[in-house]
Amino acid sequence: MPERRRSLACGRQPFSASVLLLTFLFPILGVPTTALADASIVVNTLAPFNEGISGNDDLGDLKRIYQGANSPAEQALEQFNQVIADTGLKRARLLQSDVYCDLDVTGKVFGYIDADHVFHAGDCYPMRWHLDWALDHGLTPHVAVASFMPASMVTFGPGETWASQPGAVKRYEDYMKALVDYVAAYSFQRGASNIILEVSNELDIADSEPENFSTGTPSLFSLKPLGPWGRWLWWPNPSRYVLGQWPPFQAHLLSNAEDETMAYPYRADVRRLSRQLLPVQKIVAKAIEDVRKDFTEKGLYGGKSLELAGPAFAGLSFTAYHLDTPPSPTMEEQFLDQTFNPLAVHYNSQFNARILNRFSFHFYGSTGGAAGFAAFDNIVDTVSAKLQALKQNDATMPDVNLFISEWGPTIDEGTDINVSHKGAAWAAAFLPHAVGKKISLGSYLVIGDGQGSGDVWYGQASLLHKHDNGKDANGQTLPPTYYPKPVANLFAMYNKMSGLRRQATLSPGGSGSNLGTFATWDAGSMTANIMVYNYDPSRVFGSNTSTEISEGISLEVDNLPFSDNSVVTIERYAINADTSNLAAFYSNPTHPLPNLQRVLLQRTINNGKLVLTGDELKLGVLLYRVLPPGVTP
C-alpha cells in the first residue's frame, strides 16, 4: 500500500469515543424533504432465501467473508479486544511471520536465525509472537509462508539451481515440513481447530520490477538479495532472463516460459508460475500432506483441519497493467491447470499438487470502480468455470472453495473511502454479492492501522484508526487512541444479525435507486434483522460529486408471530455522512462520535405485520432489529 501522510482535519485534540452506543427513543422518524420516491421493502419471515454455499446459511457465509483480517502491527496492545468482540472476528492472517524460520546446519533441527546470524532451536520468532497474539485472542491462524528464502539456503543460490546441488531441494522440503508441523502442532495444542496455510502473497505482482527501474538506464537494473526481507522471486535463476532488456519482451503463456531471451519477469509474467509459484506450491502441498499423515498415524489432533490456500493473486492478469497485456488464458487458469490436470500441455504432471483446499485471490472495490462488481464477477466466473471444467474431466479432483484472502473498499489511501460512509456502503453491497458468487471465506486487509504513526495510515483499509496523542507537558508520549472506521461499524452491524436469510422484496418507487437489502429471521429469539444499504458507485469511485440524494424507505415485515396491538422495540443503527463515521468525526466541527450509533423506536403489530414509514437513507447503511414484545435492549 502506498504511504500517505495526513494532518488531522479538526483543530483540536479529538476526545475519546469510549461509549459504543447512544440510545434515544423516537416515536416517529423524520420525513425526507428531498428524496427519490419511497422504496418499498417487504420482508417475509416465512419465506426462505439462499444463494450461498452452506445450505440455508447465507448469513453464516456472509460473516465468514469478513471474519478474518491481517493481525495488527502492534500485537502487544489490548485495544483490539473490543473490535474483535464487536465484529466477531475468527481468524488472524499472519504475513511474513516465517521470515527467520530455518533449519540448523544438520538440516534436522527447526528453529530461527536471529539478526546476529545465531541459530536458536525449537521455536521461531516472530512467528511465535504472532501465533500467541492470535491464539490469545481466540483467533485461528491463517499463515502465509514461503515469501523469502531461508537464510541458511542463500549459499545455494536461486531455487532453479538447486537440482544440480546435492541435498538442496531435500533441505528445503525438510524445512517446509518442519515449518508446517511447527505452526499446526503449536496452534492445535493451544486450542485452534483449523489452520490455513497460504503460499506467499501476490506473487503475480511482487517484485514488480527490478531495482533502480528506469526506462532510461536499464544497465543499472539490479535485484534485491536472496534471504530474509530480500527478493520475493527467489526461485528464478537470473541467468535465464535478460535483466536489462528494454523495451522488455514478456511471457504470457507457459509455452514461452523457457525462452531465455525475454526480460525480467515483470508483473503478471507467466514465468512467475512455472519458475516460482508452482514449484514452491507443490513443496508446501507435499509438506501439508506429510504432516497430516504423521498426525493421523500418531493419533494426534483428531477432528482438527490443516488446509492449503493459494496462490493469493492480486488478479491483475485480468486487466492491462504496466508493461503487460492480459494473457489468455489468465495466470489463474494456468495455475489451476498445472496444479490439477496431469495432461496439461508444456509441463505435464510436473507441478500437479492435488492438494488445494481454497483458491485464494485479492480484491478491492476500486478495481471495479464506478463499473460496480463487473471486475470481481469476471475473476470469480473465470476461476469457477476452470474449476468446473477440471472437475468434469476428473471426478476424483478435490473440491476447491473460493477464498478472498485480502479485500477492502480501495487501495487508494489518498481518498476518504476507507474512513467514511462511502467504504461502508460499498462493503455492505459487496458482501451479499460475494455470497451470491459462492465465496467461502474472506480476510479484510488489516485490523489496525499500519506501523509507525497511526495518522500516516489514516486512509488504509483497516478496521481501527490509530490516532497519536502526542506528548504530555512533561514530554512523555501519551498512549494512542483507536477509533473504529465505518467498515468496522458495518461488520459490527452484520454481527448483530442472527437467524436464517429470508425473502426481502425491494420495489424502488423512482428511477435511479441504489438501495439493496439483506434480511434474516431468528426463530429462536423471535428477532427480525433487516440491513438496508444505499451504494452508488458513481459517488464512491466515480466523478459524481453532486449532493447525495436521499431515498425514502417504507419497511414492512410480514408473518411476525406476535399478538395484535403488541408493541415491539426496534433497534436502528446507521452509518451515513454524519453518523458512525470517522471522516465526519475529524471534519465536522461538532465531532460526532465515530462509534456505531443506535436509536430505539417502537411500533405496534397488526395482523402479524410491522410497518415502518418515513425513514430515509442517502449513501450509507441502516440496520433494523425488530425485537419481540416485552424485550428491550
XYZ file of C-alpha atoms in Angstrom:
633
model
C 0.000 0.000 0.000
C 1.314 3.487 -0.793
C 2.249 5.522 2.235
C 0.216 8.653 2.815
C 0.821 11.330 5.435
C -2.128 13.304 6.720
C -2.645 16.007 9.310
C -5.754 15.845 11.470
C -8.631 17.727 9.945
C -10.068 19.023 13.183
C -8.424 21.876 15.021
C -8.443 20.369 18.492
C -7.375 17.161 20.142
C -10.053 14.526 19.452
C -11.778 13.206 22.525
C -12.012 9.564 23.455
C -15.033 7.820 21.979
C -15.421 5.269 24.750
C -19.224 4.968 24.557
C -20.181 2.417 21.926
C -23.914 3.107 21.684
C -26.091 6.152 22.196
C -29.710 5.281 22.925
C -32.714 7.503 22.176
C -36.443 6.822 21.964
C -38.020 8.433 18.922
C -41.782 7.988 18.403
C -41.573 8.651 14.666
C -38.943 9.077 12.013
C -38.427 12.287 10.120
C -39.961 12.502 6.662
C -37.392 13.152 3.914
C -37.651 16.517 2.248
C -35.563 15.904 -0.885
C -35.622 12.263 -1.864
C -36.480 9.839 -4.595
C -39.918 8.283 -4.310
C -40.242 5.800 -1.464
C -38.789 2.350 -1.936
C -40.941 -0.418 -0.509
C -39.112 -3.207 1.303
C -41.247 -6.207 2.246
C -39.721 -8.982 4.367
C -41.488 -12.322 4.708
C -40.293 -14.163 7.824
C -41.721 -17.439 6.467
C -40.062 -17.346 3.037
C -36.542 -18.868 2.986
C -33.952 -17.413 0.655
C -30.482 -18.736 -0.103
C -27.833 -18.328 -2.780
C -24.618 -19.129 -0.889
C -22.700 -22.366 -0.425
C -23.792 -23.503 3.045
C -27.285 -24.860 2.655
C -29.615 -22.219 4.035
C -26.929 -20.297 5.929
C -26.358 -17.214 3.783
C -25.742 -15.127 6.902
C -23.028 -17.525 8.045
C -21.433 -17.377 4.584
C -21.531 -13.582 4.678
C -19.925 -13.372 8.106
C -17.149 -15.772 7.127
C -16.134 -13.354 4.365
C -15.335 -10.555 6.840
C -14.368 -12.535 9.953
C -10.667 -12.603 9.112
C -8.103 -9.797 8.898
C -4.365 -9.218 8.956
C -3.117 -9.117 12.529
C -2.132 -5.629 13.737
C 1.473 -4.484 13.736
C 1.425 -3.688 17.481
C 0.384 -7.042 18.766
C 1.002 -6.454 22.466
C -1.756 -3.857 22.735
C -5.160 -4.810 24.059
C -7.189 -2.041 22.412
C -8.087 -4.539 19.717
C -10.205 -6.662 22.053
C -13.327 -4.555 21.541
C -13.285 -4.591 17.755
C -12.649 -8.351 17.760
C -15.679 -8.862 20.006
C -17.909 -6.384 18.176
C -17.212 -7.730 14.693
C -16.936 -11.404 15.649
C -13.508 -11.867 14.088
C -12.444 -15.515 13.871
C -9.116 -15.536 12.005
C -5.855 -13.597 12.022
C -3.792 -13.511 8.854
C -0.057 -13.601 9.579
C 2.143 -12.171 6.826
C 5.923 -12.722 6.663
C 5.966 -14.228 10.143
C 8.213 -17.060 8.914
C 10.933 -14.708 7.694
C 13.579 -16.008 10.137
C 12.419 -19.636 10.437
C 15.123 -22.071 9.360
C 16.953 -25.380 9.921
C 20.293 -25.839 11.653
C 23.454 -26.880 9.815
C 22.495 -30.551 10.047
C 19.143 -29.905 8.389
C 17.415 -31.818 11.192
C 16.573 -29.187 13.808
C 13.943 -26.485 13.268
C 14.356 -23.013 14.741
C 15.203 -19.493 13.673
C 18.235 -17.384 12.846
C 18.443 -14.038 14.623
C 19.875 -10.720 13.412
C 23.336 -11.807 14.592
C 23.075 -14.970 12.457
C 22.815 -17.173 15.549
C 20.565 -20.226 15.269
C 18.012 -20.880 18.043
C 16.499 -24.347 18.134
C 12.925 -25.359 18.794
C 10.998 -22.116 18.206
C 10.619 -19.400 15.592
C 10.278 -15.667 16.092
C 8.431 -13.508 15.169
C 6.152 -16.413 14.204
C 5.757 -17.474 17.836
C 4.765 -13.961 18.955
C 2.245 -13.669 16.145
C 0.726 -17.079 16.816
C 0.471 -16.287 20.513
C -1.285 -12.992 19.845
C -3.827 -14.646 17.549
C -4.459 -17.622 19.818
C -4.630 -15.473 22.968
C -7.419 -13.508 21.281
C -9.312 -16.632 20.228
C -8.390 -16.237 16.559
C -7.489 -19.058 14.213
C -4.120 -18.547 12.471
C -4.089 -18.040 8.706
C -0.399 -18.112 7.879
C 1.291 -17.015 4.669
C 4.561 -18.897 4.078
C 7.493 -19.011 1.643
C 7.733 -15.322 0.742
C 11.519 -15.341 1.236
C 14.337 -17.838 1.037
C 15.569 -19.176 4.412
C 18.850 -17.532 5.406
C 20.762 -20.815 5.572
C 19.969 -21.571 1.923
C 21.270 -18.344 0.409
C 24.585 -20.018 -0.399
C 22.745 -22.496 -2.651
C 21.585 -19.656 -4.912
C 18.178 -19.401 -6.616
C 15.865 -22.386 -6.369
C 16.175 -23.177 -10.056
C 19.824 -24.070 -9.497
C 19.211 -26.471 -6.618
C 18.728 -29.574 -8.766
C 22.457 -29.603 -9.512
C 23.435 -29.192 -5.869
C 23.198 -32.337 -3.712
C 20.753 -32.031 -0.855
C 19.489 -28.526 -1.642
C 15.949 -29.441 -2.705
C 15.690 -32.024 0.082
C 16.754 -29.440 2.664
C 14.023 -27.036 1.580
C 11.446 -29.841 1.596
C 12.516 -30.789 5.132
C 12.410 -27.145 6.184
C 8.868 -26.667 4.858
C 7.606 -29.817 6.548
C 9.161 -28.686 9.843
C 7.566 -25.245 9.473
C 4.124 -26.699 8.733
C 4.452 -29.116 11.643
C 5.500 -26.275 13.973
C 2.612 -23.970 13.039
C -0.034 -26.708 13.093
C 1.084 -28.552 16.235
C 1.591 -25.370 18.271
C -1.759 -23.917 17.185
C -3.679 -27.148 17.741
C -2.119 -27.562 21.187
C -3.260 -24.029 22.019
C -6.866 -24.865 21.110
C -7.205 -23.925 17.432
C -9.380 -26.289 15.407
C -8.407 -25.152 11.906
C -5.200 -23.793 10.364
C -4.915 -22.259 6.891
C -1.503 -22.078 5.241
C -1.238 -19.849 2.170
C 1.672 -19.805 -0.237
C 3.256 -16.355 -0.218
C 1.359 -13.204 -1.161
C 0.553 -11.631 -4.530
C 3.394 -13.297 -6.394
C 1.781 -12.217 -9.664
C 2.906 -8.645 -8.869
C 5.512 -8.918 -6.061
C 8.956 -7.519 -7.004
C 7.033 -5.969 -9.873
C 10.120 -4.507 -11.482
C 13.910 -4.567 -10.993
C 15.640 -2.311 -8.530
C 16.708 1.074 -9.979
C 13.961 0.737 -12.541
C 14.095 3.430 -15.213
C 13.395 3.261 -18.909
C 16.389 5.467 -19.471
C 19.046 3.384 -17.717
C 18.307 -0.372 -17.975
C 22.006 -1.062 -17.451
C 21.506 -0.061 -13.811
C 18.761 -2.613 -13.163
C 19.578 -4.905 -10.218
C 17.972 -7.451 -7.904
C 17.323 -7.489 -4.179
C 19.495 -10.068 -2.369
C 18.293 -13.539 -1.511
C 17.247 -14.290 2.063
C 15.034 -12.678 4.726
C 13.461 -9.395 3.539
C 15.186 -9.945 0.209
C 13.587 -10.649 -3.126
C 10.222 -12.376 -3.432
C 11.165 -14.001 -6.745
C 13.856 -16.134 -5.133
C 13.357 -19.254 -7.228
C 14.107 -17.983 -10.786
C 17.692 -18.090 -11.991
C 18.588 -14.582 -13.271
C 20.830 -16.110 -15.931
C 17.683 -17.384 -17.626
C 16.259 -13.950 -18.404
C 17.658 -10.621 -19.606
C 17.655 -8.257 -16.649
C 18.404 -5.051 -18.562
C 16.319 -5.631 -21.655
C 14.483 -2.539 -22.898
C 11.861 -2.478 -24.204
C 11.086 -5.733 -22.408
C 9.645 -8.820 -24.063
C 7.238 -10.610 -21.761
C 5.892 -14.152 -21.432
C 2.174 -14.645 -21.026
C 1.822 -18.317 -21.936
C 3.701 -21.232 -20.430
C 4.961 -22.136 -23.896
C 7.241 -19.067 -23.568
C 8.462 -19.890 -20.075
C 11.771 -21.390 -21.233
C 12.632 -18.521 -23.550
C 15.814 -17.059 -22.057
C 15.823 -14.074 -24.404
C 12.905 -12.487 -22.554
C 13.173 -9.750 -19.966
C 12.931 -9.739 -16.197
C 9.534 -11.250 -15.257
C 7.566 -8.069 -14.691
C 4.046 -8.024 -13.220
C 1.732 -10.802 -14.452
C 4.514 -12.529 -16.425
C 3.509 -16.195 -16.577
C 7.085 -17.306 -15.798
C 6.263 -16.370 -12.220
C 4.104 -19.510 -12.206
C 6.425 -22.187 -13.566
C 9.610 -20.642 -12.186
C 8.472 -19.573 -8.701
C 4.973 -20.238 -7.506
C 4.195 -23.697 -8.882
C 7.348 -25.476 -7.642
C 7.054 -23.886 -4.205
C 3.304 -24.561 -4.062
C 3.961 -28.228 -4.750
C 6.569 -28.437 -1.965
C 4.195 -26.810 0.529
C 1.375 -29.131 -0.567
C 3.602 -32.171 -0.040
C 4.618 -30.888 3.397
C 0.981 -30.499 4.422
C 0.190 -33.975 3.115
C 3.085 -35.452 5.106
C 2.191 -33.592 8.327
C -1.453 -34.655 8.052
C -0.292 -38.256 7.640
C 2.057 -38.003 10.629
C -0.706 -36.618 12.843
C -3.078 -39.391 11.781
C -0.542 -42.165 12.370
C 0.246 -40.758 15.818
C -3.429 -40.302 16.695
C -2.943 -36.541 17.157
C -5.394 -33.677 16.708
C -8.407 -35.697 15.637
C -11.212 -33.524 14.267
C -8.864 -30.637 13.517
C -8.066 -29.494 9.995
C -4.970 -28.233 8.222
C -5.734 -26.530 4.908
C -3.755 -25.193 1.968
C -4.728 -21.972 0.192
C -3.173 -20.180 -2.749
C -1.968 -18.586 -4.899
C -3.027 -15.285 -3.232
C -3.081 -13.472 -6.557
C -3.820 -9.766 -6.879
C -5.767 -10.676 -10.017
C -4.164 -8.107 -12.302
C -3.706 -10.528 -15.183
C -7.386 -9.788 -15.905
C -6.567 -6.186 -16.784
C -3.931 -4.359 -18.780
C -1.319 -3.331 -16.245
C 2.040 -1.628 -16.576
C 4.045 -3.450 -19.265
C 1.615 -6.305 -19.587
C -1.285 -7.247 -21.776
C -3.993 -9.575 -20.459
C -2.856 -13.172 -21.009
C -5.326 -15.659 -22.374
C -5.795 -17.944 -20.576
C -5.201 -15.948 -17.405
C -2.475 -16.774 -14.893
C -5.208 -18.054 -12.570
C -6.444 -20.548 -15.164
C -2.919 -21.675 -15.982
C -2.150 -22.116 -12.281
C -5.178 -24.382 -11.814
C -4.472 -26.325 -14.994
C -0.887 -27.060 -13.954
C -1.965 -27.938 -10.414
C -4.771 -30.365 -11.217
C -4.551 -31.505 -14.832
C -1.914 -34.234 -15.393
C -2.414 -33.828 -19.153
C -1.759 -30.088 -19.160
C 0.489 -29.069 -22.012
C 4.114 -27.923 -21.591
C 4.715 -29.324 -18.118
C 2.508 -32.410 -17.920
C 2.357 -33.549 -14.283
C 5.484 -31.725 -13.109
C 3.554 -29.304 -10.916
C 0.478 -31.379 -10.051
C -0.115 -30.930 -6.328
C -3.662 -32.246 -5.906
C -3.917 -30.512 -2.540
C -5.584 -27.111 -2.673
C -8.476 -26.545 -0.326
C -9.046 -22.890 -1.177
C -8.197 -20.916 -4.278
C -7.264 -17.519 -2.851
C -7.215 -14.135 -4.526
C -7.429 -10.478 -3.534
C -9.945 -7.823 -4.481
C -10.552 -4.143 -3.778
C -13.627 -2.166 -4.728
C -11.503 0.362 -6.579
C -10.566 -2.404 -9.044
C -14.106 -2.286 -10.398
C -14.547 1.394 -9.607
C -17.648 3.071 -10.946
C -18.401 -0.062 -13.004
C -19.519 -1.827 -9.827
C -18.756 -5.522 -9.385
C -18.070 -6.430 -13.021
C -14.322 -6.916 -12.464
C -14.985 -9.114 -9.421
C -17.518 -11.173 -11.360
C -15.027 -11.662 -14.187
C -12.400 -13.083 -11.823
C -14.822 -15.344 -9.965
C -16.658 -16.568 -13.056
C -13.403 -17.338 -14.888
C -11.915 -19.272 -11.976
C -15.183 -21.088 -11.250
C -15.526 -22.152 -14.897
C -11.961 -23.503 -14.890
C -12.527 -25.446 -11.678
C -15.768 -26.877 -13.039
C -14.088 -27.965 -16.272
C -11.258 -29.649 -14.393
C -13.742 -31.422 -12.120
C -15.720 -32.688 -15.110
C -12.553 -34.208 -16.558
C -11.510 -35.788 -13.255
C -14.200 -36.721 -10.749
C -11.509 -37.550 -8.165
C -10.295 -33.961 -8.073
C -10.875 -32.473 -4.610
C -13.363 -29.648 -4.152
C -11.737 -26.215 -4.151
C -13.513 -23.337 -2.435
C -13.038 -19.648 -3.265
C -11.261 -17.530 -0.670
C -10.786 -13.735 -0.826
C -7.726 -13.724 1.401
C -7.400 -9.929 1.264
C -10.055 -7.364 0.438
C -11.263 -3.852 1.171
C -13.044 -0.866 -0.374
C -9.977 0.697 -2.026
C -6.191 0.522 -2.226
C -6.059 4.312 -2.646
C -5.160 5.712 0.767
C -5.335 9.256 -0.576
C -9.137 9.218 -0.616
C -11.667 9.218 2.212
C -13.327 5.990 1.041
C -11.842 3.690 3.698
C -12.591 6.140 6.511
C -16.051 7.327 5.549
C -19.563 6.049 4.916
C -18.534 5.513 1.277
C -16.451 2.456 2.110
C -19.155 1.088 4.410
C -21.771 1.461 1.657
C -19.531 -0.412 -0.784
C -18.782 -3.224 1.692
C -22.460 -3.563 2.649
C -23.323 -4.147 -1.018
C -20.257 -6.280 -1.742
C -20.820 -8.870 0.986
C -24.232 -10.157 -0.236
C -22.889 -10.066 -3.787
C -19.907 -12.212 -2.753
C -22.293 -14.657 -1.047
C -24.156 -14.998 -4.350
C -20.847 -15.776 -6.038
C -20.214 -18.698 -3.636
C -17.246 -17.182 -1.811
C -16.474 -19.451 1.119
C -14.139 -17.321 3.217
C -12.537 -13.906 3.369
C -9.973 -11.770 5.162
C -10.166 -7.970 5.393
C -6.898 -6.134 4.857
C -5.904 -5.391 8.450
C -7.289 -4.998 11.967
C -5.392 -1.846 12.929
C -3.581 0.917 11.059
C -0.068 0.094 9.852
C 3.259 0.566 11.557
C 4.544 3.909 12.764
C 2.424 6.968 13.369
C -1.201 5.985 13.020
C -2.124 9.206 11.245
C 0.180 8.217 8.387
C -2.148 5.301 7.685
C -5.430 7.172 8.113
C -6.694 6.141 4.658
C -5.745 2.454 4.934
C -8.322 -0.305 4.621
C -8.201 -1.139 8.313
C -10.831 -1.617 11.000
C -9.242 0.756 13.528
C -7.501 4.078 13.055
C -4.612 4.729 15.400
C -4.508 8.400 16.423
C -1.288 9.550 18.078
C -1.964 11.856 21.014
C 1.494 13.375 21.116
C 3.211 14.099 24.417
C 2.134 15.490 27.768
C 3.551 18.599 29.491
C 6.489 16.546 30.761
C 7.411 15.307 27.328
C 6.095 11.779 27.934
C 4.436 10.058 24.999
C 0.699 9.704 25.555
C -0.959 6.405 24.625
C -2.693 6.475 21.251
C -6.450 6.377 20.823
C -8.042 3.857 18.467
C -11.187 4.824 16.566
C -13.338 2.418 14.530
C -13.574 3.068 10.833
C -17.061 2.844 9.277
C -16.377 -0.622 7.829
C -15.723 -1.884 11.373
C -19.106 -0.436 12.371
C -20.667 -2.213 9.384
C -19.170 -5.560 10.418
C -20.483 -4.963 13.944
C -23.943 -4.401 12.434
C -23.797 -7.632 10.448
C -22.501 -9.404 13.556
C -25.679 -8.361 15.405
C -27.780 -10.200 12.831
C -28.797 -13.787 13.536
C -31.013 -16.490 12.132
C -31.616 -17.546 8.545
C -31.953 -15.393 5.477
C -35.459 -14.519 4.372
C -37.046 -13.075 1.243
C -36.814 -9.294 1.131
C -38.550 -7.741 -1.845
C -37.384 -4.256 -2.731
C -39.527 -2.208 -5.091
C -37.975 1.195 -5.793
C -40.592 3.872 -6.289
C -38.420 6.001 -8.582
C -35.732 5.678 -11.221
C -32.099 5.571 -10.282
C -32.492 3.833 -6.921
C -29.303 2.402 -5.398
C -30.890 0.594 -2.464
C -30.224 -3.030 -1.553
C -31.254 -5.202 1.371
C -30.366 -8.368 3.286
C -32.813 -9.770 5.854
C -32.867 -12.634 8.373
C -35.341 -14.110 10.846
C -34.162 -15.749 14.074
C -36.963 -18.078 15.164
C -35.221 -18.838 18.457
C -35.094 -15.250 19.682
C -38.037 -14.152 17.505
C -35.978 -11.294 16.104
C -36.091 -9.898 12.584
C -32.965 -8.230 11.163
C -33.121 -6.054 8.062
C -29.995 -4.464 6.580
C -30.603 -1.701 4.027
C -27.777 -0.079 2.092
C -27.520 2.716 -0.450
C -24.475 2.140 -2.649
C -23.902 4.400 -5.643
C -20.555 3.506 -7.301
C -20.542 6.769 -9.252
C -20.372 8.677 -5.946
C -17.915 6.323 -4.231
C -15.431 5.789 -7.048
C -16.586 7.905 -9.973
C -16.625 11.586 -10.797
C -20.111 12.232 -9.431
C -19.576 14.798 -6.684
C -23.144 16.107 -6.582
C -25.084 16.185 -3.311
C -26.103 12.754 -2.106
C -29.765 12.018 -2.772
C -31.992 10.623 -0.044
C -34.124 7.621 -0.834
C -37.295 7.229 1.160
C -37.851 3.857 2.804
C -41.107 2.098 3.636
C -40.414 -1.119 5.542
C -42.909 -3.930 6.058
C -42.170 -7.152 7.955
C -44.817 -9.849 7.468
C -45.782 -13.012 9.354
C -44.432 -11.973 12.729
C -45.706 -14.381 15.430
C -46.823 -11.539 17.690
C -50.291 -10.666 19.002
C -52.279 -7.800 17.536
C -51.652 -4.437 19.182
C -48.489 -5.696 20.849
C -45.673 -3.154 20.899
C -42.220 -4.066 19.659
C -38.942 -2.222 20.072
C -36.794 -1.627 17.009
C -33.057 -1.033 17.226
C -31.998 1.243 14.383
C -28.275 1.506 13.610
C -26.959 3.926 10.999
C -23.793 4.715 9.062
C -24.070 7.807 6.894
C -22.322 11.090 6.166
C -22.910 12.322 9.730
C -23.264 9.176 11.838
C -20.870 6.375 12.870
C -18.360 7.958 10.521
C -14.690 8.561 11.322
C -14.325 11.084 8.495
C -17.157 13.161 9.986
C -15.569 12.920 13.440
C -12.481 14.662 12.105
C -14.057 17.076 9.599
C -17.289 18.092 11.342
C -16.731 20.864 13.934
C -19.176 19.103 16.294
C -17.089 15.897 16.135
C -19.931 13.327 16.090
C -18.759 10.089 17.692
C -17.214 7.661 15.188
C -18.529 4.627 17.071
C -21.612 2.723 15.943
C -24.726 4.726 16.871
C -28.136 3.352 17.821
C -31.660 4.760 18.086
C -34.634 2.938 19.665
C -38.073 3.039 18.061
C -41.424 1.490 18.988
C -44.208 0.248 16.719
C -47.469 -1.663 17.082
C -48.075 -5.020 15.404
C -51.283 -5.543 13.423
C -52.205 -8.838 11.737
C -48.666 -10.131 12.259
C -47.279 -7.178 10.368
C -44.863 -4.382 11.233
C -44.977 -1.202 9.148
C -42.303 1.465 9.401
C -42.584 4.537 7.189
C -40.926 7.907 6.927
C -37.285 6.838 7.080
C -34.665 7.778 4.503
C -31.136 6.892 3.506
C -28.504 8.681 1.476
C -25.216 6.909 0.736
C -24.747 4.586 3.714
C -26.242 1.712 5.674
C -29.151 1.083 8.069
C -29.870 -1.944 10.250
C -33.279 -2.543 11.824
C -33.529 -5.193 14.546
C -37.172 -5.934 15.416
C -37.261 -7.393 18.933
C -40.205 -9.411 20.296
C -42.796 -7.718 22.548
C -41.576 -7.162 26.088
C -37.903 -7.291 25.127
C -35.933 -4.075 25.415
C -32.164 -3.810 24.985
